[in-house]
mmCIF file of C-alpha atoms in Angstrom:
data_model
loop_
_atom_site.group_PDB
_atom_site.id
_atom_site.type_symbol
_atom_site.label_atom_id
_atom_site.label_comp_id
_atom_site.label_asym_id
_atom_site.label_seq_id
_atom_site.Cartn_x
_atom_site.Cartn_y
_atom_site.Cartn_z
ATOM 1 C CA ASP J 29 0.000 0.000 0.000
ATOM 2 C CA GLY J 30 2.804 2.366 0.839
ATOM 3 C CA ILE J 31 4.352 1.880 -2.593
ATOM 4 C CA ILE J 32 1.017 2.527 -4.304
ATOM 5 C CA LYS J 33 0.554 5.751 -2.323
ATOM 6 C CA ILE J 34 4.030 6.958 -3.331
ATOM 7 C CA GLU J 35 3.328 6.217 -6.999
ATOM 8 C CA VAL J 36 0.048 8.159 -6.786
ATOM 9 C CA VAL J 37 1.804 11.146 -5.219
ATOM 10 C CA VAL J 38 4.504 11.060 -7.882
ATOM 11 C CA MET J 39 1.925 10.917 -10.683
ATOM 12 C CA ARG J 40 0.016 13.829 -9.166
ATOM 13 C CA ARG J 41 3.182 15.881 -8.952
ATOM 14 C CA ARG J 42 4.023 15.113 -12.591
ATOM 15 C CA ARG J 43 0.522 16.148 -13.715
ATOM 16 C CA ARG J 44 0.816 19.334 -11.661
ATOM 17 C CA LYS J 45 4.203 20.175 -13.247
ATOM 18 C CA LYS J 46 2.770 19.576 -16.731
ATOM 19 C CA ARG J 47 -0.163 21.906 -15.982
ATOM 20 C CA ILE J 48 2.243 24.550 -14.658
ATOM 21 C CA ARG J 49 4.424 24.278 -17.778
ATOM 22 C CA LYS J 50 1.372 24.588 -20.032
ATOM 23 C CA LEU J 51 0.198 27.638 -18.117
ATOM 24 C CA MET J 52 3.629 29.247 -18.361
ATOM 25 C CA VAL J 53 3.772 28.631 -22.122
ATOM 26 C CA LEU J 54 0.273 30.061 -22.505
ATOM 27 C CA PHE J 55 1.173 33.075 -20.351
ATOM 28 C CA CYS J 56 4.329 33.805 -22.405
ATOM 29 C CA ALA J 57 2.391 33.437 -25.645
ATOM 30 C CA LEU J 58 -0.228 35.912 -24.426
ATOM 31 C CA ILE J 59 2.493 38.412 -23.515
ATOM 32 C CA VAL J 60 4.116 38.094 -26.966
ATOM 33 C CA ILE J 61 0.753 38.470 -28.703
ATOM 34 C CA GLY J 62 -0.150 41.440 -26.525
ATOM 35 C CA VAL J 63 3.130 43.260 -27.153
ATOM 36 C CA SER J 64 2.904 42.554 -30.886
ATOM 37 C CA VAL J 65 -0.660 43.862 -31.102
ATOM 38 C CA TRP J 66 0.317 46.935 -29.091
ATOM 39 C CA TYR J 67 3.352 47.601 -31.276
ATOM 40 C CA PHE J 68 1.243 47.733 -34.438
ATOM 41 C CA LEU J 69 -1.604 49.792 -32.957
ATOM 42 C CA PRO J 70 -1.870 53.357 -34.317
ATOM 43 C CA GLU J 71 -0.508 56.001 -31.935
ATOM 44 C CA ASP J 72 -3.927 57.628 -31.494
ATOM 45 C CA LEU J 73 -5.428 54.365 -30.209
ATOM 46 C CA LYS J 74 -2.499 53.831 -27.860
ATOM 47 C CA GLY J 75 -3.121 57.291 -26.425
ATOM 48 C CA LYS J 76 -6.729 56.417 -25.503
ATOM 49 C CA PHE J 77 -5.448 53.874 -23.014
ATOM 50 C CA GLY J 78 -3.554 56.616 -21.181
ATOM 51 C CA PHE J 79 -0.017 55.287 -21.514
ATOM 52 C CA LYS J 80 2.554 54.417 -24.124
ATOM 53 C CA VAL J 81 5.142 51.694 -24.401
ATOM 54 C CA THR J 82 8.483 52.902 -25.778
ATOM 55 C CA LEU J 83 10.580 50.119 -27.216
ATOM 56 C CA PRO J 84 14.364 50.525 -26.988
ATOM 57 C CA THR J 85 16.097 51.691 -30.175
ATOM 58 C CA ILE J 86 19.440 50.259 -31.240
ATOM 59 C CA GLU J 87 21.824 52.855 -32.650
ATOM 60 C CA LYS J 88 23.296 51.763 -35.953
ATOM 61 C CA LYS J 89 27.080 51.951 -36.202
ATOM 62 C CA LEU J 90 29.407 52.056 -39.172
ATOM 63 C CA LYS J 91 31.428 48.894 -39.777
ATOM 64 C CA ILE J 92 34.166 50.292 -42.029
ATOM 65 C CA VAL J 93 35.588 52.530 -39.274
ATOM 66 C CA ASP J 94 34.945 52.960 -35.564
ATOM 67 C CA GLN J 95 32.824 56.091 -35.136
ATOM 68 C CA ASP J 96 33.855 56.323 -31.480
ATOM 69 C CA SER J 97 37.566 56.248 -32.292
ATOM 70 C CA ASN J 98 39.784 59.274 -32.940
ATOM 71 C CA GLU J 99 42.715 57.194 -34.179
ATOM 72 C CA ARG J 100 44.710 58.997 -36.839
ATOM 73 C CA PRO J 101 44.857 57.221 -40.235
ATOM 74 C CA ILE J 102 48.079 55.927 -41.762
ATOM 75 C CA ALA J 103 48.565 56.174 -45.545
ATOM 76 C CA VAL J 104 50.919 53.616 -47.117
ATOM 77 C CA MET J 105 52.419 53.878 -50.614
ATOM 78 C CA ILE J 106 51.936 50.597 -52.491
ATOM 79 C CA ASP J 107 53.967 49.371 -55.463
ATOM 80 C CA ASN J 108 51.646 48.443 -58.355
ATOM 81 C CA GLN J 109 53.986 47.115 -61.046
ATOM 82 C CA ALA J 110 53.416 43.573 -62.293
ATOM 83 C CA MET J 111 56.458 42.310 -60.339
ATOM 84 C CA ALA J 112 54.924 43.651 -57.115
ATOM 85 C CA LEU J 113 51.939 41.311 -57.304
ATOM 86 C CA PRO J 114 50.378 39.804 -55.310
ATOM 87 C CA HIS J 115 49.680 42.614 -52.880
ATOM 88 C CA ALA J 116 49.027 42.128 -49.183
ATOM 89 C CA GLY J 117 46.643 43.950 -46.856
ATOM 90 C CA LEU J 118 44.600 46.037 -49.299
ATOM 91 C CA GLN J 119 41.248 44.557 -48.283
ATOM 92 C CA GLU J 120 41.676 45.862 -44.735
ATOM 93 C CA ALA J 121 42.222 49.437 -45.943
ATOM 94 C CA TYR J 122 39.104 51.566 -45.619
ATOM 95 C CA LEU J 123 40.249 53.772 -48.495
ATOM 96 C CA VAL J 124 42.623 53.143 -51.433
ATOM 97 C CA TYR J 125 43.735 55.668 -54.068
ATOM 98 C CA GLU J 126 45.074 54.638 -57.474
ATOM 99 C CA ILE J 127 46.939 57.358 -59.427
ATOM 100 C CA ILE J 128 49.120 57.445 -62.536
ATOM 101 C CA ALA J 129 52.905 57.568 -62.191
ATOM 102 C CA GLU J 130 55.793 57.706 -64.674
ATOM 103 C CA GLY J 131 56.004 55.168 -67.485
ATOM 104 C CA GLY J 132 52.257 54.543 -67.499
ATOM 105 C CA ILE J 133 52.360 52.609 -64.228
ATOM 106 C CA THR J 134 50.117 53.446 -61.299
ATOM 107 C CA ARG J 135 50.784 53.429 -57.600
ATOM 108 C CA LEU J 136 48.302 52.841 -54.830
ATOM 109 C CA MET J 137 47.973 54.580 -51.490
ATOM 110 C CA ALA J 138 46.117 52.560 -48.869
ATOM 111 C CA LEU J 139 44.694 54.118 -45.694
ATOM 112 C CA TYR J 140 44.276 52.219 -42.435
ATOM 113 C CA LYS J 141 42.337 53.170 -39.324
ATOM 114 C CA ASP J 142 40.941 51.201 -36.378
ATOM 115 C CA CYS J 143 42.445 47.919 -37.563
ATOM 116 C CA ASP J 144 45.476 45.688 -37.061
ATOM 117 C CA VAL J 145 47.072 44.477 -40.293
ATOM 118 C CA SER J 146 50.167 42.284 -40.002
ATOM 119 C CA LEU J 147 51.295 42.391 -43.655
ATOM 120 C CA ILE J 148 51.028 45.404 -45.996
ATOM 121 C CA GLY J 149 52.850 45.886 -49.263
ATOM 122 C CA PRO J 150 54.968 45.854 -51.242
ATOM 123 C CA VAL J 151 55.749 49.416 -50.130
ATOM 124 C CA ARG J 152 57.296 51.836 -52.623
ATOM 125 C CA SER J 153 58.522 55.408 -52.891
ATOM 126 C CA SER J 154 56.636 58.669 -52.671
ATOM 127 C CA ARG J 155 55.445 60.987 -55.435
ATOM 128 C CA HIS J 156 54.584 64.571 -54.512
ATOM 129 C CA TYR J 157 50.872 64.586 -55.465
ATOM 130 C CA TYR J 158 50.110 61.658 -53.171
ATOM 131 C CA LEU J 159 50.854 64.062 -50.328
ATOM 132 C CA ASP J 160 47.707 66.000 -51.296
ATOM 133 C CA TYR J 161 45.591 62.933 -50.617
ATOM 134 C CA ALA J 162 47.435 62.012 -47.427
ATOM 135 C CA MET J 163 46.873 65.546 -46.112
ATOM 136 C CA GLU J 164 43.169 65.557 -46.959
ATOM 137 C CA ASN J 165 42.808 62.531 -44.668
ATOM 138 C CA ASP J 166 45.120 63.958 -41.947
ATOM 139 C CA ALA J 167 47.178 60.783 -42.328
ATOM 140 C CA ILE J 168 50.672 59.809 -41.267
ATOM 141 C CA TYR J 169 52.480 59.088 -44.547
ATOM 142 C CA ALA J 170 54.427 55.826 -44.929
ATOM 143 C CA HIS J 171 56.761 55.203 -47.893
ATOM 144 C CA TYR J 172 60.095 53.652 -48.897
ATOM 145 C CA GLY J 173 62.098 56.346 -50.662
ATOM 146 C CA TRP J 174 60.940 59.381 -52.595
ATOM 147 C CA SER J 175 61.317 61.440 -55.726
ATOM 148 C CA GLU J 176 63.275 64.676 -55.342
ATOM 149 C CA ARG J 177 60.116 66.774 -55.583
ATOM 150 C CA ALA J 178 58.350 64.612 -53.013
ATOM 151 C CA ARG J 179 61.348 65.003 -50.679
ATOM 152 C CA ARG J 180 61.181 68.789 -50.921
ATOM 153 C CA ASP J 181 57.412 68.889 -50.444
ATOM 154 C CA ILE J 182 57.479 66.564 -47.439
ATOM 155 C CA ALA J 183 59.901 68.995 -45.794
ATOM 156 C CA SER J 184 58.132 72.227 -46.805
ATOM 157 C CA LEU J 185 54.648 70.923 -45.954
ATOM 158 C CA ASP J 186 55.905 69.401 -42.675
ATOM 159 C CA ILE J 187 54.408 65.994 -43.446
ATOM 160 C CA ASN J 188 54.553 63.427 -40.636
ATOM 161 C CA ASN J 189 56.265 60.740 -42.677
ATOM 162 C CA LEU J 190 57.859 57.324 -42.148
ATOM 163 C CA ASN J 191 60.545 56.762 -44.792
ATOM 164 C CA GLY J 192 62.042 53.269 -44.717
ATOM 165 C CA ILE J 193 65.309 54.496 -46.199
ATOM 166 C CA THR J 194 65.966 57.545 -44.019
ATOM 167 C CA ASN J 195 64.012 58.015 -40.804
ATOM 168 C CA ALA J 196 62.078 54.785 -40.094
ATOM 169 C CA PRO J 197 64.010 51.692 -41.276
ATOM 170 C CA ASP J 198 62.701 49.593 -38.380
ATOM 171 C CA ALA J 199 59.125 49.952 -39.645
ATOM 172 C CA TYR J 200 59.846 47.826 -42.723
ATOM 173 C CA TRP J 201 61.374 44.503 -43.743
ATOM 174 C CA ARG J 202 62.257 42.762 -47.004
ATOM 175 C CA ASP J 203 60.712 39.486 -48.163
ATOM 176 C CA LYS J 204 63.725 37.559 -49.511
ATOM 177 C CA THR J 205 61.468 35.320 -51.613
ATOM 178 C CA ARG J 206 60.735 38.326 -53.844
ATOM 179 C CA TYR J 207 62.967 40.466 -56.029
ATOM 180 C CA ALA J 208 63.992 43.960 -54.906
ATOM 181 C CA PRO J 209 62.771 46.661 -55.056
ATOM 182 C CA HIS J 210 59.349 44.980 -55.065
ATOM 183 C CA ASN J 211 59.771 43.199 -51.733
ATOM 184 C CA VAL J 212 59.396 45.763 -48.925
ATOM 185 C CA PHE J 213 56.601 45.136 -46.412
ATOM 186 C CA THR J 214 55.284 46.656 -43.206
ATOM 187 C CA SER J 215 52.460 46.344 -40.666
ATOM 188 C CA THR J 216 50.181 48.742 -38.847
ATOM 189 C CA GLU J 217 51.847 47.761 -35.572
ATOM 190 C CA ASN J 218 55.313 48.678 -36.862
ATOM 191 C CA LEU J 219 54.122 51.952 -38.364
ATOM 192 C CA LYS J 220 52.277 53.037 -35.224
ATOM 193 C CA LYS J 221 55.275 52.174 -33.061
ATOM 194 C CA GLU J 222 57.654 54.253 -35.213
ATOM 195 C CA ALA J 223 55.197 57.154 -35.480
ATOM 196 C CA SER J 224 54.796 57.198 -31.701
ATOM 197 C CA LYS J 225 58.582 57.172 -31.211
ATOM 198 C CA LYS J 226 58.852 60.265 -33.390
ATOM 199 C CA GLY J 227 56.220 62.073 -31.354
ATOM 200 C CA TYR J 228 53.776 62.307 -34.233
ATOM 201 C CA LYS J 229 50.198 63.101 -33.347
ATOM 202 C CA MET J 230 48.396 59.746 -33.097
ATOM 203 C CA THR J 231 44.822 61.063 -32.926
ATOM 204 C CA SER J 232 42.797 63.215 -35.286
ATOM 205 C CA THR J 233 39.841 65.553 -34.884
ATOM 206 C CA GLU J 234 39.352 65.936 -38.656
ATOM 207 C CA ASP J 235 36.166 64.699 -40.315
ATOM 208 C CA LEU J 236 36.393 61.618 -42.487
ATOM 209 C CA LEU J 237 36.816 62.399 -46.171
ATOM 210 C CA LEU J 238 33.589 60.644 -47.206
ATOM 211 C CA ASN J 239 30.046 60.833 -45.854
ATOM 212 C CA TYR J 240 29.205 57.257 -44.922
ATOM 213 C CA ASN J 241 25.597 56.183 -44.447
ATOM 214 C CA VAL J 242 24.703 53.329 -42.102
ATOM 215 C CA ASP J 243 21.609 52.701 -44.239
ATOM 216 C CA GLU J 244 21.971 51.287 -47.738
ATOM 217 C CA VAL J 245 22.577 53.957 -50.372
ATOM 218 C CA ASN J 246 20.473 53.348 -53.498
ATOM 219 C CA LEU J 247 21.589 55.176 -56.620
ATOM 220 C CA SER J 248 18.991 53.718 -58.995
ATOM 221 C CA GLU J 249 16.625 56.693 -58.704
ATOM 222 C CA LYS J 250 19.291 59.400 -58.660
ATOM 223 C CA GLU J 251 19.564 61.841 -61.538
ATOM 224 C CA GLY J 252 21.696 60.399 -64.344
ATOM 225 C CA ALA J 253 21.837 56.926 -62.768
ATOM 226 C CA GLY J 254 22.844 54.059 -65.009
ATOM 227 C CA VAL J 255 23.542 50.366 -64.623
ATOM 228 C CA ALA J 256 27.127 49.632 -63.551
ATOM 229 C CA ASN J 257 27.780 45.905 -63.638
ATOM 230 C CA ASN J 258 31.106 46.294 -65.435
ATOM 231 C CA VAL J 259 33.582 49.139 -64.946
ATOM 232 C CA THR J 260 36.796 49.520 -66.957
ATOM 233 C CA ILE J 261 39.232 52.333 -66.068
ATOM 234 C CA ARG J 262 42.152 52.753 -68.440
ATOM 235 C CA TYR J 263 45.244 54.576 -67.153
ATOM 236 C CA SER J 264 47.711 53.875 -69.956
ATOM 237 C CA ASN J 265 48.906 51.161 -72.323
ATOM 238 C CA TYR J 266 50.453 49.545 -69.255
ATOM 239 C CA GLN J 267 47.608 49.734 -66.728
ATOM 240 C CA THR J 268 43.861 49.070 -66.895
ATOM 241 C CA THR J 269 41.822 48.518 -63.743
ATOM 242 C CA SER J 270 38.406 46.871 -63.924
ATOM 243 C CA TYR J 271 35.543 45.792 -61.688
ATOM 244 C CA VAL J 272 32.666 43.321 -62.055
ATOM 245 C CA TYR J 273 29.611 43.601 -59.823
ATOM 246 C CA ASP J 274 28.837 40.647 -57.547
ATOM 247 C CA SER J 275 25.100 41.138 -56.991
ATOM 248 C CA GLU J 276 24.881 38.386 -54.373
ATOM 249 C CA ASN J 277 27.400 40.028 -52.042
ATOM 250 C CA LYS J 278 26.788 43.612 -53.272
ATOM 251 C CA VAL J 279 30.477 44.324 -53.884
ATOM 252 C CA TYR J 280 32.718 44.807 -56.926
ATOM 253 C CA LEU J 281 35.385 42.231 -57.776
ATOM 254 C CA ARG J 282 38.590 44.032 -58.698
ATOM 255 C CA SER J 283 40.949 43.068 -61.526
ATOM 256 C CA THR J 284 44.192 44.548 -62.812
ATOM 257 C CA ASN J 285 45.124 44.197 -66.484
ATOM 258 C CA GLY J 286 42.494 41.529 -66.958
ATOM 259 C CA GLU J 287 43.621 39.345 -64.058
ATOM 260 C CA ALA J 288 41.816 38.958 -60.748
ATOM 261 C CA HIS J 289 43.516 41.200 -58.171
ATOM 262 C CA ARG J 290 44.213 38.797 -55.292
ATOM 263 C CA ASP J 291 45.645 39.045 -51.793
ATOM 264 C CA ALA J 292 48.983 37.330 -51.132
ATOM 265 C CA VAL J 293 47.827 35.838 -47.818
ATOM 266 C CA THR J 294 44.155 34.935 -48.281
ATOM 267 C CA ARG J 295 44.316 34.444 -52.087
ATOM 268 C CA ASN J 296 40.870 36.041 -52.179
ATOM 269 C CA GLN J 297 40.073 38.521 -54.933
ATOM 270 C CA TYR J 298 39.950 42.091 -53.671
ATOM 271 C CA THR J 299 36.517 43.694 -53.528
ATOM 272 C CA ALA J 300 35.187 47.244 -53.288
ATOM 273 C CA LYS J 301 31.892 48.426 -51.860
ATOM 274 C CA ASN J 302 32.314 51.910 -53.339
ATOM 275 C CA ILE J 303 34.198 53.137 -56.395
ATOM 276 C CA ILE J 304 34.822 56.822 -57.055
ATOM 277 C CA VAL J 305 36.302 57.793 -60.405
ATOM 278 C CA ALA J 306 37.740 61.324 -60.549
ATOM 279 C CA GLN J 307 39.005 62.387 -63.968
ATOM 280 C CA VAL J 308 42.040 64.635 -63.565
ATOM 281 C CA GLY J 309 44.488 66.196 -66.024
ATOM 282 C CA ASN J 310 48.116 65.061 -65.879
ATOM 283 C CA SER J 311 51.410 65.837 -67.619
ATOM 284 C CA ALA J 312 55.087 64.884 -67.429
ATOM 285 C CA PHE J 313 57.507 67.461 -66.032
ATOM 286 C CA ASP J 314 60.958 65.822 -66.281
ATOM 287 C CA ASN J 315 63.038 63.474 -68.438
ATOM 288 C CA TYR J 316 61.936 60.494 -66.355
ATOM 289 C CA GLY J 317 58.308 61.138 -67.247
ATOM 290 C CA ARG J 318 57.342 61.898 -63.656
ATOM 291 C CA GLN J 319 53.856 63.301 -63.463
ATOM 292 C CA ASP J 320 52.073 66.430 -62.316
ATOM 293 C CA LEU J 321 48.336 66.420 -61.552
ATOM 294 C CA ASP J 322 45.825 69.215 -62.167
ATOM 295 C CA ASN J 323 43.966 68.203 -59.035
ATOM 296 C CA ILE J 324 43.393 71.662 -57.552
ATOM 297 C CA GLY J 325 40.140 73.006 -58.948
ATOM 298 C CA THR J 326 37.141 71.072 -60.233
ATOM 299 C CA GLY J 327 36.391 68.170 -62.531
ATOM 300 C CA ASN J 328 34.019 65.353 -63.335
ATOM 301 C CA GLY J 329 33.700 61.728 -62.411
ATOM 302 C CA TYR J 330 31.365 58.963 -61.234
ATOM 303 C CA TYR J 331 30.261 57.363 -57.997
ATOM 304 C CA ILE J 332 29.573 53.629 -58.330
ATOM 305 C CA THR J 333 27.973 51.268 -55.825
ATOM 306 C CA ASN J 334 25.462 48.394 -55.678
ATOM 307 C CA GLY J 335 25.265 47.975 -59.436
ATOM 308 C CA TYR J 336 24.610 51.629 -60.363
ATOM 309 C CA ALA J 337 26.650 54.707 -61.231
ATOM 310 C CA ILE J 338 25.851 58.412 -61.088
ATOM 311 C CA PRO J 339 27.799 61.323 -62.578
ATOM 312 C CA ILE J 340 29.520 63.505 -59.990
ATOM 313 C CA THR J 341 31.807 66.494 -59.750
ATOM 314 C CA TRP J 342 34.928 66.787 -57.632
ATOM 315 C CA SER J 343 36.451 69.950 -56.209
ATOM 316 C CA LYS J 344 39.631 70.579 -54.234
ATOM 317 C CA ASP J 345 40.525 74.095 -53.102
ATOM 318 C CA SER J 346 44.126 73.483 -52.030
ATOM 319 C CA ARG J 347 46.630 70.704 -51.540
ATOM 320 C CA GLU J 348 45.698 70.422 -47.864
ATOM 321 C CA SER J 349 41.903 70.678 -48.249
ATOM 322 C CA GLN J 350 39.565 67.729 -48.615
ATOM 323 C CA THR J 351 38.229 66.811 -52.040
ATOM 324 C CA VAL J 352 34.446 67.262 -52.123
ATOM 325 C CA TYR J 353 32.363 64.959 -54.309
ATOM 326 C CA LYS J 354 28.872 66.148 -55.318
ATOM 327 C CA ASP J 355 26.018 64.772 -57.403
ATOM 328 C CA THR J 356 24.444 66.681 -60.307
ATOM 329 C CA ALA J 357 21.988 68.350 -57.913
ATOM 330 C CA GLY J 358 24.917 69.893 -56.040
ATOM 331 C CA ASN J 359 24.595 67.705 -52.941
ATOM 332 C CA GLU J 360 27.620 66.052 -51.381
ATOM 333 C CA ILE J 361 27.344 62.344 -52.059
ATOM 334 C CA GLU J 362 26.671 59.766 -49.367
ATOM 335 C CA VAL J 363 28.547 56.491 -49.725
ATOM 336 C CA ASN J 364 27.765 53.009 -48.525
ATOM 337 C CA ASP J 365 29.297 51.572 -45.385
ATOM 338 C CA GLY J 366 32.281 49.711 -46.802
ATOM 339 C CA ASN J 367 35.721 50.093 -48.352
ATOM 340 C CA THR J 368 36.271 52.567 -51.187
ATOM 341 C CA PHE J 369 38.673 52.696 -54.123
ATOM 342 C CA ILE J 370 39.221 56.229 -55.427
ATOM 343 C CA GLN J 371 40.442 56.007 -59.018
ATOM 344 C CA ILE J 372 42.201 59.251 -59.988
ATOM 345 C CA GLN J 373 42.077 58.678 -63.759
ATOM 346 C CA PRO J 374 43.870 60.685 -66.466
ATOM 347 C CA LEU J 375 41.410 62.852 -68.417
ATOM 348 C CA ASN J 376 42.447 61.546 -71.820
ATOM 349 C CA GLN J 377 41.899 57.854 -71.015
ATOM 350 C CA ALA J 378 38.816 55.709 -71.684
ATOM 351 C CA LEU J 379 36.248 54.929 -69.010
ATOM 352 C CA THR J 380 33.575 52.293 -69.662
ATOM 353 C CA ILE J 381 30.589 51.698 -67.360
ATOM 354 C CA ASN J 382 27.815 49.308 -68.359
#
C-alpha cells in the first residue's frame, strides 16, 4: 500500500508540473501576442489607453571605421607594377587611391584606421601629389624612398612621414622570396610604433573624407543613374583597372590588367563596396616622365555602388583641403558603409561603365 501511495503522489506531482508548464507557455504566448498587437496599434489608439510603451532603439554603427575612435589614419604607398603582385593587406584598408605615375604605371595609397594588419605591401617610394591625398585625410604618410620633388614637399609641408630608407628603417622589412625593389613590407603595428617614437600626433579631430551612411545607399533613382555591372578604367597602355559587380554580395570584384587582383595571404580577390572615379588632367615634367596632376580646382567623375553609377563632380581648393564629391543636384554624395577605391584617372583615357 505504501508503494502505491508513493506512486500516486509522484503521478500527481508530474501532472501538476505539466499543468504549470502549459500555463507558463500560454502566459508567455499571451504576452508576446499582446506586445505585438500593441506595437502595431496606431498612436492615437495607444493614447486612448492613457499610456505608451516605448521600445528601446538600437543605434546603428558604421562597420568600415569605428565612429567612437579618434585614431589617426596611416597612408601607405603601395607598389603596383606587375612584379609587385600579389599585394598584401589592401582589403583591410578603408580607403585606397590609385593614381598614374611615370612610365604609365600606377601606384596605390592605402589608408588604415581602427584595424590591425600584419602584412602590408609591397611598399614603394613617394610621389609629390600623393601628399595631397594624405593631407586631406590627416594621415601619417608611410613610404620607402621618394622622388626629389616629393622630398622637398614633405619637408616644406611638414608631413609626418615614415621613410624606410631615411628616418624609419625599423618599420619595414624585405621578403627575400621576392625580387627587390618589389619586396618591402610593413604592418600597422610597426608603423604606429615608429610614429609614436617620433612624437607624431596619433589622434585626429578631422572629419572623415567621405560621408558614410549606415543605411543602404540606393543610386537607382538618382539623376543620371545608369547600370554599372562592369567598370573599366584605363590609365595607360600599361595599366587598366576593372571591376565586375557581384550582386549576391553587393560588392565589386577588382581586376588589374584583366587578371583577378588577389591578396597574397588569403588568395581572395579584392573587392570594393564603393568606387569613385575622378578624372584629372596630368602631364610629365621631367626626363623620367614623372607626373604632375591638375587636381586643384574642379572636374568630373562617377560614384559607383550596388550595381549603379551616377555622374559627380569633384572639387579641391588646395593641396591640404579635402576633395568634395557632389552629385548633379549639387549635394555632397553619401557612400555606402564599406571600403572605397578612389580612381584618380587621367582625363584623356577611356572609361567604360555598363
